[in-house]
Coordinates of C-alpha atoms in Angstrom, one line a residue:
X1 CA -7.2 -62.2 -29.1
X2 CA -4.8 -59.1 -28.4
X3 CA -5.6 -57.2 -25.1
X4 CA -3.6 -54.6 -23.7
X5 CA -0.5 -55.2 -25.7
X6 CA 1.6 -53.0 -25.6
X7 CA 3.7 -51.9 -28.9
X8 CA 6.3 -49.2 -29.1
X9 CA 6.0 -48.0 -32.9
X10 CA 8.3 -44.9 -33.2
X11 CA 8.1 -42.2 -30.1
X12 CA 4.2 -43.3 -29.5
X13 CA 2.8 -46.2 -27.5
X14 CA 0.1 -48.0 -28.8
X15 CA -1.9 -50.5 -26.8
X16 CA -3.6 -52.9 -29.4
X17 CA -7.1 -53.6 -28.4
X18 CA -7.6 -50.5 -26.7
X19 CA -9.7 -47.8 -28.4
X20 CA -7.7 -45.0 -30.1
X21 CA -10.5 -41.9 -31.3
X22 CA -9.5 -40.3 -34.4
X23 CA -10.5 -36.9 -34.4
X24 CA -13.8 -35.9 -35.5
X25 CA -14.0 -34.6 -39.1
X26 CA -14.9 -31.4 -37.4
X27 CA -12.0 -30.4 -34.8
X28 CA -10.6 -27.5 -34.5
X29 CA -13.7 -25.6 -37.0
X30 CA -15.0 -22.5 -35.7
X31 CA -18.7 -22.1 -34.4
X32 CA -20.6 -19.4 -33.3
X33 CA -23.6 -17.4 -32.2
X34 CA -26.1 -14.4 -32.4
X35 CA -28.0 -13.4 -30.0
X36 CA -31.2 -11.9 -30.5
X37 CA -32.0 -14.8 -33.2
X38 CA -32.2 -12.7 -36.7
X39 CA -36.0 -11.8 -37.2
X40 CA -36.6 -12.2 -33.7
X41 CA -37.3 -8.4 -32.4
X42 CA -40.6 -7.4 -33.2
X43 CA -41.1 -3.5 -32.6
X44 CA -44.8 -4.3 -33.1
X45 CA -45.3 -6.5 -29.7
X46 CA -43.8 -4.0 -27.5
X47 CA -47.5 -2.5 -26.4
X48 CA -47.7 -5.7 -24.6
X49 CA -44.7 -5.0 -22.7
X50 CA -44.8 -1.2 -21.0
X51 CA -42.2 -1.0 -19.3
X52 CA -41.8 0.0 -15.4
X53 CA -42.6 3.5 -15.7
X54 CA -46.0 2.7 -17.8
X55 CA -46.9 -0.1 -15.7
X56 CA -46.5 2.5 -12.0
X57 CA -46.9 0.6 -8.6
X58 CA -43.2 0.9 -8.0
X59 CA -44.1 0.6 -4.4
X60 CA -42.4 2.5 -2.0
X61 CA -38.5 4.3 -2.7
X62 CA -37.2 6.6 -0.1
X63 CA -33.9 6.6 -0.6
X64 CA -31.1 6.2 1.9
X65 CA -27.5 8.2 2.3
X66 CA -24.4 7.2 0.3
X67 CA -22.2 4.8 1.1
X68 CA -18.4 5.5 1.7
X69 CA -16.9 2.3 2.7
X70 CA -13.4 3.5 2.0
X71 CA -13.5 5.2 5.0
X72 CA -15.8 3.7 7.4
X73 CA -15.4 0.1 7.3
X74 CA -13.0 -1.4 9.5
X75 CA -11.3 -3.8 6.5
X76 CA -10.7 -3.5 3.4
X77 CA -13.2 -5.9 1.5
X78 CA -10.8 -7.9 -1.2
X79 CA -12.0 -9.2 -4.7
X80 CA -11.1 -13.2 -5.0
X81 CA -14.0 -14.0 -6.7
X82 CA -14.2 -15.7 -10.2
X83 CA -17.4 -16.6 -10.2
X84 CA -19.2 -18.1 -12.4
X85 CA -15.8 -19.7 -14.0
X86 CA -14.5 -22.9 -12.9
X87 CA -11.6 -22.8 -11.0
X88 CA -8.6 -24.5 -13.6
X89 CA -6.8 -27.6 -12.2
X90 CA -3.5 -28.5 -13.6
X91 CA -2.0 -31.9 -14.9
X92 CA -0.3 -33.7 -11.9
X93 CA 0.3 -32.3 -8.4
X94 CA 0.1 -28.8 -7.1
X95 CA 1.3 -26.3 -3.6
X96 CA -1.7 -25.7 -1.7
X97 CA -2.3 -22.5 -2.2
X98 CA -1.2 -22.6 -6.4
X99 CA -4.4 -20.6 -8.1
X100 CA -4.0 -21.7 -12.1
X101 CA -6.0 -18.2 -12.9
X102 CA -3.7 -16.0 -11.2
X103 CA -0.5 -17.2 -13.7
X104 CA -1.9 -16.0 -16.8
X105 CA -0.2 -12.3 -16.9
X106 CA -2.6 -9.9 -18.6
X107 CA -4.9 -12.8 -19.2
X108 CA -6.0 -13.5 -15.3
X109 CA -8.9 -11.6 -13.7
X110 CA -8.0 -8.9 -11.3
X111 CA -7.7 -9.8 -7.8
X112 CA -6.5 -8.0 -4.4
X113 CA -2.7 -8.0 -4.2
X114 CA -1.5 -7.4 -0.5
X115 CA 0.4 -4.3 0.1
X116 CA 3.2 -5.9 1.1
X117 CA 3.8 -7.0 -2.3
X118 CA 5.4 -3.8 -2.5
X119 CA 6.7 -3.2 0.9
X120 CA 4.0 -1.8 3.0
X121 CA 2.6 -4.6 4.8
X122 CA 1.1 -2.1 7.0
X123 CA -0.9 -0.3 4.4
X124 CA -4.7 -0.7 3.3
X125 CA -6.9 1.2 0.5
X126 CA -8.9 2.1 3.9
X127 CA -8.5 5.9 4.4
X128 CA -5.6 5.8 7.4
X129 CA -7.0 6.9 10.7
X130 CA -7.6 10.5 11.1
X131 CA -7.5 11.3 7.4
X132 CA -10.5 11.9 5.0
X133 CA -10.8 11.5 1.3
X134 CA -11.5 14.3 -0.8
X135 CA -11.1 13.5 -4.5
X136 CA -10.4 9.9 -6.1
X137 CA -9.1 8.9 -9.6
X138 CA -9.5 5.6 -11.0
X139 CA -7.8 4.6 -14.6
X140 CA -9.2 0.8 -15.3
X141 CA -8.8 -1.9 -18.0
X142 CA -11.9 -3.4 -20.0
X143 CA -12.6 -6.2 -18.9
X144 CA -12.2 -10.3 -20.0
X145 CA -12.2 -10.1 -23.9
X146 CA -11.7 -12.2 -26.3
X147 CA -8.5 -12.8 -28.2
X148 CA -7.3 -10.3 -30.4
X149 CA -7.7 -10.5 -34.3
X150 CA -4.1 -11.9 -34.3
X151 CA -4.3 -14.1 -31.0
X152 CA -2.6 -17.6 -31.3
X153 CA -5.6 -19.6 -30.3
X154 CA -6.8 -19.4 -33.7
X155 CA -3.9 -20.0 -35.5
X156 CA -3.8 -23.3 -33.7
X157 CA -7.3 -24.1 -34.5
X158 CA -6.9 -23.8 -37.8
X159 CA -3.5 -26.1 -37.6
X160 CA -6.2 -28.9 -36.3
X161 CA -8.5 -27.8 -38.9
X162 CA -5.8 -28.2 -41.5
X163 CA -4.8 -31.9 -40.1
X164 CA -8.2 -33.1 -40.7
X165 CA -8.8 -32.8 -44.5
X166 CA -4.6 -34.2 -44.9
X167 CA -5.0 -37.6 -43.7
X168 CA -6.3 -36.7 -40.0
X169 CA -5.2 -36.8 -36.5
X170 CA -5.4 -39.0 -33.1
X171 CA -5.0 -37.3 -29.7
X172 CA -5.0 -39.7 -26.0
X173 CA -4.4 -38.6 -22.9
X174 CA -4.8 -35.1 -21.3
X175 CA -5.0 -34.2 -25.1
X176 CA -7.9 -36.4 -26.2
X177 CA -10.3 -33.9 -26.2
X178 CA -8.6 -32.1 -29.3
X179 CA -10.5 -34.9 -30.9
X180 CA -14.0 -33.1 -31.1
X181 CA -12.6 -29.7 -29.8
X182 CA -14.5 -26.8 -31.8
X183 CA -13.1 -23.1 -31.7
X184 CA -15.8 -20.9 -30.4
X185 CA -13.9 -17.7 -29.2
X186 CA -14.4 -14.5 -31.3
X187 CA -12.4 -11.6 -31.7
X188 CA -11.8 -8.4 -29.5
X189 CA -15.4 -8.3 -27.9
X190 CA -16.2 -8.0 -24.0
X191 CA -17.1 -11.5 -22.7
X192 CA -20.2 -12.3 -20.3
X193 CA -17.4 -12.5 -17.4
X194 CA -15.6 -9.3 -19.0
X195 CA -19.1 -7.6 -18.3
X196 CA -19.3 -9.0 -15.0
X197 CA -15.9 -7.6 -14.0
X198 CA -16.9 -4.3 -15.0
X199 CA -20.3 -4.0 -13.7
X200 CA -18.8 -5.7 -10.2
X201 CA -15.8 -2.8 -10.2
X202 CA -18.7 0.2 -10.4
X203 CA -20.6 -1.6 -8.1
X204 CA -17.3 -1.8 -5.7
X205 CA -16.6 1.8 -6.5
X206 CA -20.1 3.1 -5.4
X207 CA -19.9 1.5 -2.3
X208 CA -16.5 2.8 -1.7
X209 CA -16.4 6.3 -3.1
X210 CA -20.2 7.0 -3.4
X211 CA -20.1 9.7 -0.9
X212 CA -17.9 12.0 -3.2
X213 CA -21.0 12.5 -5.2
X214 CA -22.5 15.1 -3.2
X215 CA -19.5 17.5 -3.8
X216 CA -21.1 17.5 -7.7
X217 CA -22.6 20.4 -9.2
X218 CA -23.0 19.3 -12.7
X219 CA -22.6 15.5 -14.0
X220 CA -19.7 13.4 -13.9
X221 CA -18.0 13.3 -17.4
X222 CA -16.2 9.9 -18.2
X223 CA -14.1 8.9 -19.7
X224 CA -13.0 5.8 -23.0
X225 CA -12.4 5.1 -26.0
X226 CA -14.6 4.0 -29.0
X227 CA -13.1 -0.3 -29.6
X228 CA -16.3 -1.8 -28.3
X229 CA -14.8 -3.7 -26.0
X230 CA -13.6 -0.6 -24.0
X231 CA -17.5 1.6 -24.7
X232 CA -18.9 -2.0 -23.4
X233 CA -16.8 -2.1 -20.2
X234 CA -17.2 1.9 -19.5
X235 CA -21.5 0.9 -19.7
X236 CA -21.1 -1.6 -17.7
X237 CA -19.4 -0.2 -14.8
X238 CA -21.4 2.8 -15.0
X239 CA -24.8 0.5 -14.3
X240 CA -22.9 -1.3 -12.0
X241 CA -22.4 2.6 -10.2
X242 CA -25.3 4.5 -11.1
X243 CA -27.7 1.1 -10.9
X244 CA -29.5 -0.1 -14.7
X245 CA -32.2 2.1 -13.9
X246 CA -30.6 6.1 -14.0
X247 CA -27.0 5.3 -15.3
X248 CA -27.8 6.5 -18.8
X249 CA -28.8 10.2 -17.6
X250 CA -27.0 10.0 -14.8
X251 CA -23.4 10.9 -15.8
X252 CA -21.7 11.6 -19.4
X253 CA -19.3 9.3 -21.3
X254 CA -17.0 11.0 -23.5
X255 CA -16.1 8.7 -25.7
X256 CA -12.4 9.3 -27.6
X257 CA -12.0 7.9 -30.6
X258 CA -9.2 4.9 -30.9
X259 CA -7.2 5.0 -34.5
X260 CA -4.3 6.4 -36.4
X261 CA -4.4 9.6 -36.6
X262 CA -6.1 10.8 -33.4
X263 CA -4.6 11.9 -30.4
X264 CA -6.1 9.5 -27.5
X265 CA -3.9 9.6 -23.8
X266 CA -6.0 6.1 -23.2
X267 CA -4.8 4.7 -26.4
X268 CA -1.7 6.6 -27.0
X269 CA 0.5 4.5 -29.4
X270 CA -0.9 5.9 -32.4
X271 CA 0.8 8.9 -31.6
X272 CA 4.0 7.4 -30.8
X273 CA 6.0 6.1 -34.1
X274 CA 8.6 4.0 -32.0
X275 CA 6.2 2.5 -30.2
X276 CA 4.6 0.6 -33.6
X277 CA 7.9 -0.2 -35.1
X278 CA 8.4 -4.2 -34.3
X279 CA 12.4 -3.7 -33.3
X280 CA 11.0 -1.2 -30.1
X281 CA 7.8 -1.0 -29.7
X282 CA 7.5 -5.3 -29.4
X283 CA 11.1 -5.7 -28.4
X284 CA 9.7 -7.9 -25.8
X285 CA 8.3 -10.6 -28.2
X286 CA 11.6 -11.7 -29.2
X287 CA 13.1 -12.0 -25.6
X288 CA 9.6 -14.0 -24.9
X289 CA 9.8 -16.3 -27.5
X290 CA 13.7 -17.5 -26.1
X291 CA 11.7 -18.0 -23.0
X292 CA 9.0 -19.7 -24.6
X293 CA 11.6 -22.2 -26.0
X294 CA 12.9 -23.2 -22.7
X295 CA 10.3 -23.7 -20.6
X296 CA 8.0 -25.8 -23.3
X297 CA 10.7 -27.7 -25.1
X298 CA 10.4 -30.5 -22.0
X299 CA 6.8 -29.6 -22.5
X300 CA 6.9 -31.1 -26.3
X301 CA 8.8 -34.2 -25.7
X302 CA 6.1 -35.0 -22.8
X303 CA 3.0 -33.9 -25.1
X304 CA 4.1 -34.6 -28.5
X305 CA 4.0 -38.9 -27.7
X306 CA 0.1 -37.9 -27.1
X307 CA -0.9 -37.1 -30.6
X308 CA -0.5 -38.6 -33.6
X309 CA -0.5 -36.7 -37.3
X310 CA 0.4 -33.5 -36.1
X311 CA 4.0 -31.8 -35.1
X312 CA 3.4 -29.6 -32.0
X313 CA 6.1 -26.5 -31.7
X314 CA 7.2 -24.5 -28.6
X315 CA 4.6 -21.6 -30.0
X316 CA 1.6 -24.5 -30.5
X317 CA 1.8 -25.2 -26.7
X318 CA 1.8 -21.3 -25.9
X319 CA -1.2 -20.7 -27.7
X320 CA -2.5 -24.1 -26.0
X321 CA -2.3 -22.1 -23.0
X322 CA -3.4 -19.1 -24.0
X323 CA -6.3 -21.4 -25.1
X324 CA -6.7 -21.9 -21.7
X325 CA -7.0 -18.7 -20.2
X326 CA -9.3 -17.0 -23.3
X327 CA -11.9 -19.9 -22.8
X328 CA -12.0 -19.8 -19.2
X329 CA -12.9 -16.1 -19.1
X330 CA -15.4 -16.5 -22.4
X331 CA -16.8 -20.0 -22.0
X332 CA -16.3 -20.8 -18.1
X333 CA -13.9 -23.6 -18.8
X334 CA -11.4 -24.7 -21.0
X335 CA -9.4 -28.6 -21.4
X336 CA -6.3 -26.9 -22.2
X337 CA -5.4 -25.9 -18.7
X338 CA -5.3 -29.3 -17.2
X339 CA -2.7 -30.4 -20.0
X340 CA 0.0 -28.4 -18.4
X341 CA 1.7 -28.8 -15.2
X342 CA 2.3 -26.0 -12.5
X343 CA 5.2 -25.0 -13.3
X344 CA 4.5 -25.2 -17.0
X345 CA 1.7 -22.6 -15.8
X346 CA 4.9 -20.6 -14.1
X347 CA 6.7 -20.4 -16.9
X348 CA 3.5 -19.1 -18.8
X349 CA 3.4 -16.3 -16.2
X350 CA 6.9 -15.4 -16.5
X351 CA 6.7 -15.5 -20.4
X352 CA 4.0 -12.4 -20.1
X353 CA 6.2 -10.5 -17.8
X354 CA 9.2 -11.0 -20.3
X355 CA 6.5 -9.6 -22.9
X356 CA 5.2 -6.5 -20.8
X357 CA 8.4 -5.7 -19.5
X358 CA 10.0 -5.2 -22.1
X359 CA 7.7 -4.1 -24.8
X360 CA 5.2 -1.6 -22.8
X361 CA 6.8 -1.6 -18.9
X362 CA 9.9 0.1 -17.4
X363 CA 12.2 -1.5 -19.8
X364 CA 11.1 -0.1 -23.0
X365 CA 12.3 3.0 -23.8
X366 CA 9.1 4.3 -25.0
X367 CA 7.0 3.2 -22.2
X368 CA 7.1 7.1 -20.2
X369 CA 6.5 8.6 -22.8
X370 CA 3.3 6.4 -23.7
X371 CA 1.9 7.3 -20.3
X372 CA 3.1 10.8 -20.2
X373 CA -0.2 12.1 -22.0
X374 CA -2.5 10.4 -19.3
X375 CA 0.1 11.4 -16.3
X376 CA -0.2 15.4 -17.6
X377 CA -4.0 15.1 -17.7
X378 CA -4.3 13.7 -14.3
X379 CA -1.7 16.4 -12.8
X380 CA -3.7 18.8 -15.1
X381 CA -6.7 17.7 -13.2
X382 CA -5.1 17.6 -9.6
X383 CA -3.6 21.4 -9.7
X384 CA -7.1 22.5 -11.6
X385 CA -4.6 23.9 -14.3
X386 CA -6.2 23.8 -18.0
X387 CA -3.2 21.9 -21.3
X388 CA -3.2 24.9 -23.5
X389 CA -0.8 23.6 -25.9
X390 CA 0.4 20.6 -27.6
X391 CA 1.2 17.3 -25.1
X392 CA 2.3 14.7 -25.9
X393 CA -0.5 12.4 -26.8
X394 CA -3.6 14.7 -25.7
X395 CA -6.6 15.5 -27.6
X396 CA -6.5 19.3 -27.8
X397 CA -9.5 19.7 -29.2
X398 CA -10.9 18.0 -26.1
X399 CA -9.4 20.3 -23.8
X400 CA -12.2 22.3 -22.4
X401 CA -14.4 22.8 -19.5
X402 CA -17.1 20.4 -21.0
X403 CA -15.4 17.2 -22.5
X404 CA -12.5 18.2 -19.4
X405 CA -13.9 19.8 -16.6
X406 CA -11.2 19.9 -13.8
X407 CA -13.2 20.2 -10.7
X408 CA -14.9 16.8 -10.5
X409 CA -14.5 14.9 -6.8
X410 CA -14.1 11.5 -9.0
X411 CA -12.5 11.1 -12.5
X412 CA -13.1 7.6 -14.2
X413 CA -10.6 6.7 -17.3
X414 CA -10.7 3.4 -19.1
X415 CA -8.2 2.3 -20.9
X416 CA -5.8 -0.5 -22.2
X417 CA -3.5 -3.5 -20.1
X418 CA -0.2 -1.9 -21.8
X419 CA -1.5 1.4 -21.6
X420 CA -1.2 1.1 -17.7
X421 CA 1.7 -0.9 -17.6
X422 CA 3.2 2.1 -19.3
X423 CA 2.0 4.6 -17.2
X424 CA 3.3 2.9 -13.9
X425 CA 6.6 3.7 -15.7
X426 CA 5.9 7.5 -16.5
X427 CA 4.9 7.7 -12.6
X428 CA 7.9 6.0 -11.7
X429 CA 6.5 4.0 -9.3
X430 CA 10.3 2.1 -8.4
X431 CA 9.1 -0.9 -6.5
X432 CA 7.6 -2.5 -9.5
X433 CA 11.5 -2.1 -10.9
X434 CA 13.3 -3.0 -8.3
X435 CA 13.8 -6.4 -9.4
X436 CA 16.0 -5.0 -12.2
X437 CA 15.4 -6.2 -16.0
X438 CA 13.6 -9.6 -16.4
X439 CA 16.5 -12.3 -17.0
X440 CA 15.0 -15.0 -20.5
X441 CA 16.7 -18.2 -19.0
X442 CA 15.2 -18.3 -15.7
X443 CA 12.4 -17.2 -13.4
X444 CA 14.1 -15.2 -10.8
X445 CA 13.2 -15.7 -7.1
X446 CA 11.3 -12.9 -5.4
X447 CA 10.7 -10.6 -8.9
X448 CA 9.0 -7.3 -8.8
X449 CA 7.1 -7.1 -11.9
X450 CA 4.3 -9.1 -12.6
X451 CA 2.1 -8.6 -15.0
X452 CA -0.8 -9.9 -13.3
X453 CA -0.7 -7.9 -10.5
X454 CA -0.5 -4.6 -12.7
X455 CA -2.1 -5.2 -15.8
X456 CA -5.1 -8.1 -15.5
X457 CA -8.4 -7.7 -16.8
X458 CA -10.2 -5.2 -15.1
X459 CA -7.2 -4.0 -13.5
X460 CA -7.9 -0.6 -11.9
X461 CA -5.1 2.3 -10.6
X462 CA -6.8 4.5 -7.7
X463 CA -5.9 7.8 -6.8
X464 CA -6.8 8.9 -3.7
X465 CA -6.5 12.9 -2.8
X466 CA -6.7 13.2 0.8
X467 CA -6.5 15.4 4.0
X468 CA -4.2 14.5 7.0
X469 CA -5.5 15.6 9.4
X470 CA -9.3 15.5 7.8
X471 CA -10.7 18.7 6.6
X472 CA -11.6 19.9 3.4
X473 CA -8.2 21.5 2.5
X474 CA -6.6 18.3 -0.2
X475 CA -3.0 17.4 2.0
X476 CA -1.7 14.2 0.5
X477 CA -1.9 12.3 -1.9
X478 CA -1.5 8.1 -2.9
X479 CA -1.7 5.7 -5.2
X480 CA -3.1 2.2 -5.0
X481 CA -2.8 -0.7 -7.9
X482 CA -5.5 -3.6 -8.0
X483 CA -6.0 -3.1 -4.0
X484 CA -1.8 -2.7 -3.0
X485 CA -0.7 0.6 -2.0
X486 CA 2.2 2.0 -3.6
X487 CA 5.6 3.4 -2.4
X488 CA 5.8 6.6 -3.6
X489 CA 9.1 6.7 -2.9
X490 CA 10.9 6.8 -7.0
X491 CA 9.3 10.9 -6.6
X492 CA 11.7 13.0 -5.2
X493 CA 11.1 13.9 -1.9
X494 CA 8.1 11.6 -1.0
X495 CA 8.6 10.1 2.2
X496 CA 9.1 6.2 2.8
X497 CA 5.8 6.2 4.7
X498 CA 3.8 3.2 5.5
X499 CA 0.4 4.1 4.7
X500 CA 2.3 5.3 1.0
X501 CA 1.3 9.0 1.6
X502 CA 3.0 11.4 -0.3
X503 CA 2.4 15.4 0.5
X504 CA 0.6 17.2 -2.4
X505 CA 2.8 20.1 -2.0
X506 CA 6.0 18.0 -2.5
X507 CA 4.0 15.2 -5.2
X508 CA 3.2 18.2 -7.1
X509 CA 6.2 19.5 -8.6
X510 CA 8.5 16.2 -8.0
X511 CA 5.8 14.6 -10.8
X512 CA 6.5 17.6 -12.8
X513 CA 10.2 16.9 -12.5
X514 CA 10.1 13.3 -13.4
X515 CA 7.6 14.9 -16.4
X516 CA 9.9 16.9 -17.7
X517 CA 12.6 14.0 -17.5
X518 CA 10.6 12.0 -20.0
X519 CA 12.0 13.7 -23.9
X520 CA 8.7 12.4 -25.4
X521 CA 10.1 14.0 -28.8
X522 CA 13.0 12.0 -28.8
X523 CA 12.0 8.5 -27.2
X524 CA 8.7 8.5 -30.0
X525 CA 10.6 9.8 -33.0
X526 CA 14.1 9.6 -33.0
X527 CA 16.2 7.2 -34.8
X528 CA 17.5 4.8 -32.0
X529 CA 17.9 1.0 -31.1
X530 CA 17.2 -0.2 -28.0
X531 CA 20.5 -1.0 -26.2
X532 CA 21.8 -4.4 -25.9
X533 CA 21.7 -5.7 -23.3
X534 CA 18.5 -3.7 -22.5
X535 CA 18.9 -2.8 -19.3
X536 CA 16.2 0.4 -19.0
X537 CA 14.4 0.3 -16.0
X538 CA 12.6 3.3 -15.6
X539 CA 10.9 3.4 -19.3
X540 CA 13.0 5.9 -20.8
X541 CA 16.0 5.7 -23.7
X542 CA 18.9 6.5 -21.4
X543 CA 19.9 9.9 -21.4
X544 CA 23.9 8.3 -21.4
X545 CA 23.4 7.1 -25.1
X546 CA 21.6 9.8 -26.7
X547 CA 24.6 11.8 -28.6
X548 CA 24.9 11.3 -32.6
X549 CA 21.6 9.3 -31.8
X550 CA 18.7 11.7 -33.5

């Protein structure tokens, strides 16, 4: 009798006597579900349910004041929650302190970065002492989704598929549950913990900004565009503000429609030609795939011995991760996170950052001019000065004192991960540049742009219009991303200040200047190639290389 023998056939051990699973007939097929079962509503039975108006005895409901935490608490309250997803562990040994979520770029759930992230370790999103708020403006992501139509995920499902009807596969070790692994991810859609995020953040909001509502003469109007993921996250952070109960009268969503041939500042690159050609618009993907290639090859060699009928690539083990992340945020957990190491999870990170920077940050040269629609309708909104004319990517049509009213106290925009990463650029906000372009053959110590401190699900850009010394004359003016204040500092003439406080009066027309820097003609239509080696930082085409360019 054989036990435990151990034979070396090719790269893969085999220990004879030991019990090797072949994969299930079944791995890597895609299941799903529909909720309410088909057949299942019954319009007939709902007599026997009245709901809470019909039934009366609400008991008592005086209502109390609104809340304006921003202002009086003595702390700012961070978000670090994940709840209910299982924190991910990795494969071997990690820092204390390493948090697997937080290395997914766009892919991790928002959390509170300090200020001193960016230089102000003083600052806080509290009001600063002897200052009051005024107005607020808050541009936020949808929440956890699925993948895309195009996400990797799948395409590696359907590799697995693929290997089981062509003579099968065998997977041991960390990789042993590919062998009854199932895809169960859809496409696009807002998950359960996308929902979550959203309904949390208009809970947060309220608490924070609620007090603002009494300067309100008519309703709020709102705010996103018509991919249901981005309608679904809107809903569901205006229950979590309003409460289930009033939020459907309580406010108005606008809701712009998303698709070529429609002028949309939250959706902008329909309107931007460069931006959709593969060789500008994704230059990124090409500098993250070089990446991708150096940080996994080791990866392979340790992964490949593991299974047995199927040839892992570099890009197999991306999407392996990206596994990880999309069915974390959609199914609570996913297997795939505790095949990679923590610094396999670095590189993962930095891969993202490569992507974003260069295909939607500061170092695209269409990035300003993506944001510049959304940046003129906030300044638009700030001075209480109606867009009469053609701008960049905004919806003219849209332009009026209904679907665009300019005197609201707080102004709620949803929108998209790159869209913001873009607009950070238009706004010129330096310290998330300051790290200079993103090198592809190494992580660099102490980097400033990180994509999941700008861009994570749910990630939410607050600006807060303010008056120092309190009053109700507006005086100054800051901006805080995903809970870190910003340096305001790339506008000319803000002040290094350590609460990030920039004077309206000087904010005003030094955002106009940096504005009217961005050529939005030229960077969107003219016939250019980014510069090689691409080293843009501030989301334009450099002004230096423009001649015999058009």
């Amino acid at each position: 009798m054989l036990s435990g023998l151990l034979l070396v056939l090719g790269t893969a051990p085999l220990v004879l006597g030991s019990a090797v699973p072949k994969a299930s007939s079944y791995a890597g097929s895609h299941s799903s579900a529909v909720w309410p079962p088909p057949g299942a509503t019954n319009t007939g039975l709902s007599s026997y349910f009245p709901d809470a108006s019909q039934v009366g005895y609400p008991g008592p409901t005086p209502t109390g004041d609104e809340p304006e935490a921003i202002q009086t608490a003595p702390a700012a309250s961070e978000m670090e929650s994940i709840y209910p997803l299982t924190d991910p562990e990795v494969d071997g040994s990690e820092k204390p302190g390493f948090d697997t979520i937080r290395y997914w770029g766009n892919l991790s759930p928002w959390y509170s970065v300090p200020s001193s992230a960016h230089g102000l370790p003083e600052a806080s999103p509290q009001i600063p002492e002897g200052c009051s708020i005024n107005q607020v403006h808050l541009l936020h992501r949808h929440g956890a989704r699925y993948p895309t139509s195009s996400g990797g995920p799948a395409g590696f499902a359907e590799k697995l598929s693929n290997a089981t009807v062509s003579g099968g596969f065998t997977a041991s070790g960390s990789l042993e549950f590919l062998n009854t692994w199932t895809y169960k991810l859809g496409a696009e859609l807002l998950t359960p913990f996308g929902r979550e995020e959203l309904f949390d953040l208009g809970v947060g909001f309220r608490v924070k900004y609620g007090d603002l509502l009494k300067n309100f003469t008519e309703l709020p109007v709102w705010r996103t565009t018509s991919e249901d993921r981005m309608v679904q996250s809107a809903l569901n952070f205006a229950a979590g503000f309003y409460g289930i109960d009033s939020y459907q009268t309580a406010y108005n969503e606008l809701i712009i429609v998303e698709s070529d041939g429609f002028n949309n500042t939250l959706a902008p690159w329909n309107a931007c030609p460069n931006n959709n050609a593969d060789s500008i618009g994704y230059y990124g993907d090409s500098l993250q795939d070089q990446w991708i290639e150096k940080y996994l090859s080791p990866t392979l060699k340790r992964l490949q011995p593991l299974i047995q009928g199927i040839n892992l690539t570099t890009s197999d083990l991306y999407n392996m991760q990206s596994a990880c992340a999309y069915e974390t945020v959609a199914l609570g957990f996913s297997d795939f996170c505790g095949a990679f190491t923590e610094e396999e999870w670095e590189g993962f990170n930095y891969a993202l950052d490569i992507s974003f920077w260069y295909s939607t940050g500061p170092g695209n040269p269409t990035s300003a001019a993506i944001g510049l629609g959304w940046v003129g309708e906030m300044m638009s909104r700030l001075t209480q000065t109606p867009i009469t004319g053609a701008f960049a990517e905004v919806n003219t049509t849209l332009m009026n004192n209904i679907t665009f009213p300019l005197d609201q106290p707080i102004y709620v925009d949803a929108t998209h991960d790159t869209i913001i990463s873009a607009i950070v650029a238009t706004m010129n906000f330096t310290s998330l540049a300051s790290g200079g372009p993103l090198p592809v053959d190494h992580i660099p110590a102490n980097r400033s742009w990180i994509t999941s401190q700008i861009s994570p699900f749910a990630s939410n850009l607050v600006g807060q219009v303010l008056s120092c010394p309190a009053s109700d004359v507006s005086t100054h003016i800051r901006w805080i991303l995903n809970d870190a204040v910003m340096p305001l500092t790339g506008l000319n003439g803000c002040p290094e200040d350590k609460n990030g406080l920039c004077p309206l009066s000087t904010f005003i027309p030094a955002m106009k200047d940096r504005m009217a820097e961005i050529d939005y003609d030229f960077d969107c239509y003219a016939n250019y190639t980014v510069p090689t080696p691409d080293t843009i930082i501030d989301g334009r085409y450099p002004p230096a290389l423009r001649n015999g360019t058009a």
